[in-house]
């Protein structure tokens, strides 16, 4: 359930929604961090659900001491009204037994809010690619039929590759078995895409092959690919980099080793 933090609930009619999947390397979440921080997006509400591990913390996008101590929750919605852009940032893991319920919540909210399209930023285990997925850039996409009608030309112009279907049994060729969609390490990515196809939701998924570790470079790669499509920034590749790193990234890998240990 979406709960507005304003007196009058925001209107998302004809907005583009960008959201991450909780997946390998947290690349989608890091990419959303860059979008919210760079565009100075306004928090307009949050998702109230028991499907996420409950947590709270300080403002991850603090710009001063005055707003650093604001409390933030696991799933919050931000907007940039001038761009007709909304972002759902998810900061907590999804409770495994409630994954389907969470997907249904998202699909229902997207449909009822009137978004013109939704874009999911996700990632997948690089080491589990098959031979055809080793070709070209490490980005793949999925798009539902209802969005393909409006975005087919733009996707062709970008020369992105659609996520390949792979053998159900790697290394074995079985003429009686259809290739399947497989996104290892992608969390709810596949399920959310499948649900959106069934519910006629205009949704696209951008998937970056990566490995666990320092995934900051992967986040820049993914958000730059997104920008090539949505044109959020004019030229993010210019120096200095136009993407603004949020203050919360200062402690991305913890606060260091306490000197008292030695």
mmCIF file of C-alpha atoms in Angstrom:
data_model
loop_
_atom_site.group_PDB
_atom_site.id
_atom_site.type_symbol
_atom_site.label_atom_id
_atom_site.label_comp_id
_atom_site.label_asym_id
_atom_site.label_seq_id
_atom_site.Cartn_x
_atom_site.Cartn_y
_atom_site.Cartn_z
ATOM 1 C CA UNK A 1 0.000 0.000 0.000
ATOM 2 C CA UNK A 2 1.312 3.441 -0.957
ATOM 3 C CA UNK A 3 1.045 6.046 1.807
ATOM 4 C CA UNK A 4 1.546 9.683 0.853
ATOM 5 C CA UNK A 5 3.641 11.956 3.061
ATOM 6 C CA UNK A 6 1.818 15.005 1.693
ATOM 7 C CA UNK A 7 -1.636 16.404 2.453
ATOM 8 C CA UNK A 8 -2.782 15.698 -1.094
ATOM 9 C CA UNK A 9 -1.580 12.427 -2.663
ATOM 10 C CA UNK A 10 0.679 12.940 -5.699
ATOM 11 C CA UNK A 11 -0.656 12.225 -9.172
ATOM 12 C CA UNK A 12 1.446 9.724 -11.133
ATOM 13 C CA UNK A 13 -0.663 9.873 -14.299
ATOM 14 C CA UNK A 14 1.631 9.509 -17.349
ATOM 15 C CA UNK A 15 4.751 9.370 -15.134
ATOM 16 C CA UNK A 16 7.633 6.971 -15.763
ATOM 17 C CA UNK A 17 8.417 4.782 -12.760
ATOM 18 C CA UNK A 18 11.962 3.549 -12.132
ATOM 19 C CA UNK A 19 12.597 0.959 -9.448
ATOM 20 C CA UNK A 20 15.294 -1.568 -8.534
ATOM 21 C CA UNK A 21 15.129 -5.281 -8.059
ATOM 22 C CA UNK A 22 16.963 -6.496 -4.962
ATOM 23 C CA UNK A 23 19.529 -8.532 -6.885
ATOM 24 C CA UNK A 24 23.194 -9.511 -7.009
ATOM 25 C CA UNK A 25 25.515 -6.644 -6.117
ATOM 26 C CA UNK A 26 22.588 -4.311 -5.317
ATOM 27 C CA UNK A 27 23.331 -2.647 -8.665
ATOM 28 C CA UNK A 28 19.739 -1.530 -9.210
ATOM 29 C CA UNK A 29 19.535 0.099 -5.785
ATOM 30 C CA UNK A 30 22.861 1.890 -6.256
ATOM 31 C CA UNK A 31 21.684 3.151 -9.646
ATOM 32 C CA UNK A 32 18.476 4.505 -8.118
ATOM 33 C CA UNK A 33 20.579 6.230 -5.438
ATOM 34 C CA UNK A 34 22.401 8.117 -8.188
ATOM 35 C CA UNK A 35 19.147 9.162 -9.849
ATOM 36 C CA UNK A 36 17.512 10.423 -6.638
ATOM 37 C CA UNK A 37 20.633 12.262 -5.503
ATOM 38 C CA UNK A 38 21.483 13.840 -8.859
ATOM 39 C CA UNK A 39 17.970 15.008 -9.685
ATOM 40 C CA UNK A 40 17.374 16.159 -6.095
ATOM 41 C CA UNK A 41 14.089 14.266 -6.093
ATOM 42 C CA UNK A 42 11.430 14.910 -3.460
ATOM 43 C CA UNK A 43 10.198 12.165 -1.164
ATOM 44 C CA UNK A 44 6.411 11.949 -1.540
ATOM 45 C CA UNK A 45 5.539 8.764 0.303
ATOM 46 C CA UNK A 46 6.391 5.166 1.111
ATOM 47 C CA UNK A 47 5.160 1.627 0.603
ATOM 48 C CA UNK A 48 3.652 0.073 3.721
ATOM 49 C CA UNK A 49 4.066 -3.689 3.476
ATOM 50 C CA UNK A 50 5.006 -6.698 5.580
ATOM 51 C CA UNK A 51 6.854 -8.224 2.602
ATOM 52 C CA UNK A 52 10.119 -6.414 3.360
ATOM 53 C CA UNK A 53 12.410 -6.876 6.344
ATOM 54 C CA UNK A 54 11.498 -3.936 8.618
ATOM 55 C CA UNK A 55 14.248 -1.381 9.063
ATOM 56 C CA UNK A 56 14.809 2.340 9.384
ATOM 57 C CA UNK A 57 17.778 4.671 9.146
ATOM 58 C CA UNK A 58 19.012 8.196 8.615
ATOM 59 C CA UNK A 59 18.486 10.194 5.432
ATOM 60 C CA UNK A 60 20.685 8.548 2.754
ATOM 61 C CA UNK A 61 20.571 11.704 0.630
ATOM 62 C CA UNK A 62 21.368 14.216 3.381
ATOM 63 C CA UNK A 63 22.743 17.538 2.189
ATOM 64 C CA UNK A 64 23.077 19.267 5.569
ATOM 65 C CA UNK A 65 23.033 18.590 9.294
ATOM 66 C CA UNK A 66 19.413 19.750 9.385
ATOM 67 C CA UNK A 67 18.074 16.910 7.254
ATOM 68 C CA UNK A 68 20.661 14.231 8.099
ATOM 69 C CA UNK A 69 18.607 12.850 10.987
ATOM 70 C CA UNK A 70 15.369 12.357 9.049
ATOM 71 C CA UNK A 71 14.140 8.782 9.370
ATOM 72 C CA UNK A 72 13.717 6.742 6.208
ATOM 73 C CA UNK A 73 12.001 3.415 5.617
ATOM 74 C CA UNK A 74 12.645 0.318 3.436
ATOM 75 C CA UNK A 75 10.561 1.365 0.416
ATOM 76 C CA UNK A 76 10.097 5.033 -0.427
ATOM 77 C CA UNK A 77 8.784 6.966 -3.420
ATOM 78 C CA UNK A 78 10.492 10.059 -4.863
ATOM 79 C CA UNK A 79 9.437 12.301 -7.731
ATOM 80 C CA UNK A 80 10.838 14.867 -10.154
ATOM 81 C CA UNK A 81 7.597 16.407 -11.384
ATOM 82 C CA UNK A 82 9.231 18.446 -14.154
ATOM 83 C CA UNK A 83 10.519 15.220 -15.734
ATOM 84 C CA UNK A 84 7.319 13.260 -15.015
ATOM 85 C CA UNK A 85 9.561 10.785 -13.235
ATOM 86 C CA UNK A 86 8.916 8.753 -10.099
ATOM 87 C CA UNK A 87 11.313 6.424 -8.339
ATOM 88 C CA UNK A 88 10.626 3.641 -5.861
ATOM 89 C CA UNK A 89 13.740 2.893 -3.846
ATOM 90 C CA UNK A 90 13.814 -0.459 -2.041
ATOM 91 C CA UNK A 91 16.440 -0.714 0.691
ATOM 92 C CA UNK A 92 15.618 -4.011 2.412
ATOM 93 C CA UNK A 93 15.554 -7.660 1.317
ATOM 94 C CA UNK A 94 12.210 -9.187 0.414
ATOM 95 C CA UNK A 95 10.997 -11.883 2.790
ATOM 96 C CA UNK A 96 11.292 -15.021 0.685
ATOM 97 C CA UNK A 97 7.907 -16.492 1.577
ATOM 98 C CA UNK A 98 6.212 -13.213 0.611
ATOM 99 C CA UNK A 99 7.917 -12.652 -2.727
ATOM 100 C CA UNK A 100 4.771 -13.360 -4.759
ATOM 101 C CA UNK A 101 2.677 -11.102 -2.555
ATOM 102 C CA UNK A 102 5.171 -8.264 -3.010
ATOM 103 C CA UNK A 103 5.161 -8.686 -6.788
ATOM 104 C CA UNK A 104 1.377 -8.535 -6.814
ATOM 105 C CA UNK A 105 1.481 -5.388 -4.670
ATOM 106 C CA UNK A 106 3.842 -3.696 -7.117
ATOM 107 C CA UNK A 107 1.836 -4.680 -10.198
ATOM 108 C CA UNK A 108 -1.404 -3.489 -8.582
ATOM 109 C CA UNK A 109 0.151 -0.154 -7.573
ATOM 110 C CA UNK A 110 1.647 0.453 -11.028
ATOM 111 C CA UNK A 111 -1.720 -0.187 -12.674
ATOM 112 C CA UNK A 112 -3.789 1.880 -10.239
ATOM 113 C CA UNK A 113 -1.383 4.843 -10.270
ATOM 114 C CA UNK A 114 -1.569 5.416 -14.013
ATOM 115 C CA UNK A 115 2.149 5.175 -14.790
ATOM 116 C CA UNK A 116 2.819 5.312 -18.520
ATOM 117 C CA UNK A 117 5.638 2.794 -18.093
ATOM 118 C CA UNK A 118 7.751 1.160 -15.408
ATOM 119 C CA UNK A 119 11.452 0.369 -15.696
ATOM 120 C CA UNK A 120 13.064 -2.177 -13.380
ATOM 121 C CA UNK A 121 16.836 -1.962 -12.864
ATOM 122 C CA UNK A 122 18.240 -5.395 -12.115
ATOM 123 C CA UNK A 123 21.367 -7.546 -12.278
ATOM 124 C CA UNK A 124 22.301 -11.165 -12.826
ATOM 125 C CA UNK A 125 25.225 -13.411 -11.970
ATOM 126 C CA UNK A 126 27.946 -12.918 -14.612
ATOM 127 C CA UNK A 127 29.486 -16.338 -14.015
ATOM 128 C CA UNK A 128 26.268 -18.111 -14.980
ATOM 129 C CA UNK A 129 26.051 -16.663 -18.494
ATOM 130 C CA UNK A 130 25.966 -19.085 -21.403
ATOM 131 C CA UNK A 131 28.039 -18.593 -24.563
ATOM 132 C CA UNK A 132 25.573 -16.323 -26.389
ATOM 133 C CA UNK A 133 25.286 -14.062 -23.345
ATOM 134 C CA UNK A 134 29.036 -13.462 -23.402
ATOM 135 C CA UNK A 135 28.687 -11.457 -26.623
ATOM 136 C CA UNK A 136 28.459 -7.664 -26.742
ATOM 137 C CA UNK A 137 27.925 -5.362 -23.774
ATOM 138 C CA UNK A 138 26.915 -6.932 -20.427
ATOM 139 C CA UNK A 139 23.432 -5.372 -20.624
ATOM 140 C CA UNK A 140 20.235 -7.174 -21.544
ATOM 141 C CA UNK A 141 16.609 -6.072 -21.537
ATOM 142 C CA UNK A 142 13.124 -7.501 -21.277
ATOM 143 C CA UNK A 143 9.964 -5.671 -22.301
ATOM 144 C CA UNK A 144 6.303 -6.592 -21.944
ATOM 145 C CA UNK A 145 4.116 -6.662 -25.068
ATOM 146 C CA UNK A 146 2.115 -3.604 -23.976
ATOM 147 C CA UNK A 147 5.269 -1.454 -23.736
ATOM 148 C CA UNK A 148 6.947 -2.924 -26.812
ATOM 149 C CA UNK A 149 4.372 -1.252 -29.058
ATOM 150 C CA UNK A 150 5.555 2.206 -27.945
ATOM 151 C CA UNK A 151 9.250 1.494 -27.346
ATOM 152 C CA UNK A 152 10.270 -0.894 -30.119
ATOM 153 C CA UNK A 153 11.862 1.799 -32.315
ATOM 154 C CA UNK A 154 13.773 3.370 -29.409
ATOM 155 C CA UNK A 155 15.129 -0.005 -28.299
ATOM 156 C CA UNK A 156 16.244 -0.830 -31.837
ATOM 157 C CA UNK A 157 18.052 2.511 -32.060
ATOM 158 C CA UNK A 158 19.924 1.740 -28.834
ATOM 159 C CA UNK A 159 21.088 -1.613 -30.269
ATOM 160 C CA UNK A 160 20.531 -3.382 -26.959
ATOM 161 C CA UNK A 161 20.177 -7.161 -26.889
ATOM 162 C CA UNK A 162 17.095 -8.830 -25.469
ATOM 163 C CA UNK A 163 17.719 -11.290 -22.637
ATOM 164 C CA UNK A 164 18.380 -14.628 -24.293
ATOM 165 C CA UNK A 165 16.418 -17.726 -23.387
ATOM 166 C CA UNK A 166 18.733 -20.532 -22.324
ATOM 167 C CA UNK A 167 18.592 -24.310 -22.151
ATOM 168 C CA UNK A 168 16.831 -25.745 -19.127
ATOM 169 C CA UNK A 169 19.779 -28.129 -18.773
ATOM 170 C CA UNK A 170 23.024 -26.271 -19.625
ATOM 171 C CA UNK A 171 25.279 -28.242 -21.914
ATOM 172 C CA UNK A 172 22.519 -30.588 -23.061
ATOM 173 C CA UNK A 173 20.417 -30.250 -26.202
ATOM 174 C CA UNK A 174 16.899 -31.592 -25.836
ATOM 175 C CA UNK A 175 14.586 -30.926 -28.816
ATOM 176 C CA UNK A 176 11.579 -31.539 -26.586
ATOM 177 C CA UNK A 177 12.523 -28.817 -24.083
ATOM 178 C CA UNK A 178 11.838 -25.149 -24.790
ATOM 179 C CA UNK A 179 14.544 -22.609 -23.848
ATOM 180 C CA UNK A 180 13.618 -20.742 -20.692
ATOM 181 C CA UNK A 181 14.022 -17.252 -19.286
ATOM 182 C CA UNK A 182 16.633 -17.494 -16.525
ATOM 183 C CA UNK A 183 17.922 -14.578 -14.408
ATOM 184 C CA UNK A 184 20.192 -16.100 -11.727
ATOM 185 C CA UNK A 185 20.729 -13.739 -8.827
ATOM 186 C CA UNK A 186 17.951 -11.463 -10.084
ATOM 187 C CA UNK A 187 15.571 -11.757 -7.136
ATOM 188 C CA UNK A 188 11.977 -11.018 -8.190
ATOM 189 C CA UNK A 189 13.042 -9.863 -11.677
ATOM 190 C CA UNK A 190 11.717 -12.815 -13.652
ATOM 191 C CA UNK A 191 8.518 -13.141 -11.610
ATOM 192 C CA UNK A 192 7.735 -9.432 -11.817
ATOM 193 C CA UNK A 193 8.270 -9.451 -15.576
ATOM 194 C CA UNK A 194 6.068 -12.539 -16.008
ATOM 195 C CA UNK A 195 3.322 -11.050 -13.814
ATOM 196 C CA UNK A 196 3.471 -7.778 -15.766
ATOM 197 C CA UNK A 197 3.088 -9.624 -19.058
ATOM 198 C CA UNK A 198 0.022 -11.428 -17.703
ATOM 199 C CA UNK A 199 -1.494 -8.205 -16.329
ATOM 200 C CA UNK A 200 -0.746 -6.146 -19.471
ATOM 201 C CA UNK A 201 1.520 -3.739 -17.551
ATOM 202 C CA UNK A 202 3.870 -1.555 -19.664
ATOM 203 C CA UNK A 203 7.143 -2.628 -18.046
ATOM 204 C CA UNK A 204 10.762 -2.973 -19.115
ATOM 205 C CA UNK A 205 13.654 -4.594 -17.275
ATOM 206 C CA UNK A 206 17.307 -3.607 -17.714
ATOM 207 C CA UNK A 207 19.656 -6.359 -16.518
ATOM 208 C CA UNK A 208 23.408 -5.988 -16.037
ATOM 209 C CA UNK A 209 25.616 -9.054 -15.700
ATOM 210 C CA UNK A 210 27.911 -8.550 -12.704
ATOM 211 C CA UNK A 211 29.555 -10.205 -9.704
ATOM 212 C CA UNK A 212 29.477 -9.443 -5.992
ATOM 213 C CA UNK A 213 32.078 -6.969 -4.763
ATOM 214 C CA UNK A 214 32.561 -3.262 -5.342
ATOM 215 C CA UNK A 215 29.576 -2.679 -7.618
ATOM 216 C CA UNK A 216 29.803 1.103 -7.851
ATOM 217 C CA UNK A 217 31.222 0.936 -11.421
ATOM 218 C CA UNK A 218 28.361 -1.389 -12.363
ATOM 219 C CA UNK A 219 25.849 1.132 -11.004
ATOM 220 C CA UNK A 220 27.319 3.894 -13.180
ATOM 221 C CA UNK A 221 27.225 1.564 -16.188
ATOM 222 C CA UNK A 222 23.574 0.650 -15.630
ATOM 223 C CA UNK A 223 22.367 4.191 -14.949
ATOM 224 C CA UNK A 224 24.211 5.481 -18.022
ATOM 225 C CA UNK A 225 22.452 2.882 -20.176
ATOM 226 C CA UNK A 226 19.135 3.963 -18.649
ATOM 227 C CA UNK A 227 19.977 7.573 -19.415
ATOM 228 C CA UNK A 228 20.649 6.699 -23.048
ATOM 229 C CA UNK A 229 16.972 5.743 -23.227
ATOM 230 C CA UNK A 230 15.219 8.174 -20.866
ATOM 231 C CA UNK A 231 17.572 11.184 -21.274
ATOM 232 C CA UNK A 232 17.547 12.140 -17.595
ATOM 233 C CA UNK A 233 20.810 14.047 -18.040
ATOM 234 C CA UNK A 234 22.151 15.709 -21.170
ATOM 235 C CA UNK A 235 25.604 14.109 -21.199
ATOM 236 C CA UNK A 236 26.532 12.185 -18.032
ATOM 237 C CA UNK A 237 29.833 11.054 -19.578
ATOM 238 C CA UNK A 238 31.266 14.569 -19.480
ATOM 239 C CA UNK A 239 33.977 15.294 -16.927
ATOM 240 C CA UNK A 240 33.461 15.831 -14.084
ATOM 241 C CA UNK A 241 30.840 13.111 -13.893
ATOM 242 C CA UNK A 242 27.384 14.658 -13.603
ATOM 243 C CA UNK A 243 25.962 11.859 -11.465
ATOM 244 C CA UNK A 244 25.963 13.010 -7.851
ATOM 245 C CA UNK A 245 27.128 10.438 -5.317
ATOM 246 C CA UNK A 246 24.862 10.421 -2.214
ATOM 247 C CA UNK A 247 26.346 10.954 1.223
ATOM 248 C CA UNK A 248 25.324 7.448 2.332
ATOM 249 C CA UNK A 249 27.940 5.973 -0.009
ATOM 250 C CA UNK A 250 30.655 7.209 2.349
ATOM 251 C CA UNK A 251 29.814 4.220 4.561
ATOM 252 C CA UNK A 252 28.944 1.769 1.796
ATOM 253 C CA UNK A 253 31.461 -0.787 3.093
ATOM 254 C CA UNK A 254 31.220 0.122 6.775
ATOM 255 C CA UNK A 255 33.129 2.652 8.834
ATOM 256 C CA UNK A 256 36.518 0.993 8.724
ATOM 257 C CA UNK A 257 38.461 -1.119 11.180
ATOM 258 C CA UNK A 258 38.353 0.271 14.741
ATOM 259 C CA UNK A 259 41.933 1.243 15.785
ATOM 260 C CA UNK A 260 41.188 -0.202 19.242
ATOM 261 C CA UNK A 261 41.510 -3.678 17.751
ATOM 262 C CA UNK A 262 45.238 -3.127 17.522
#
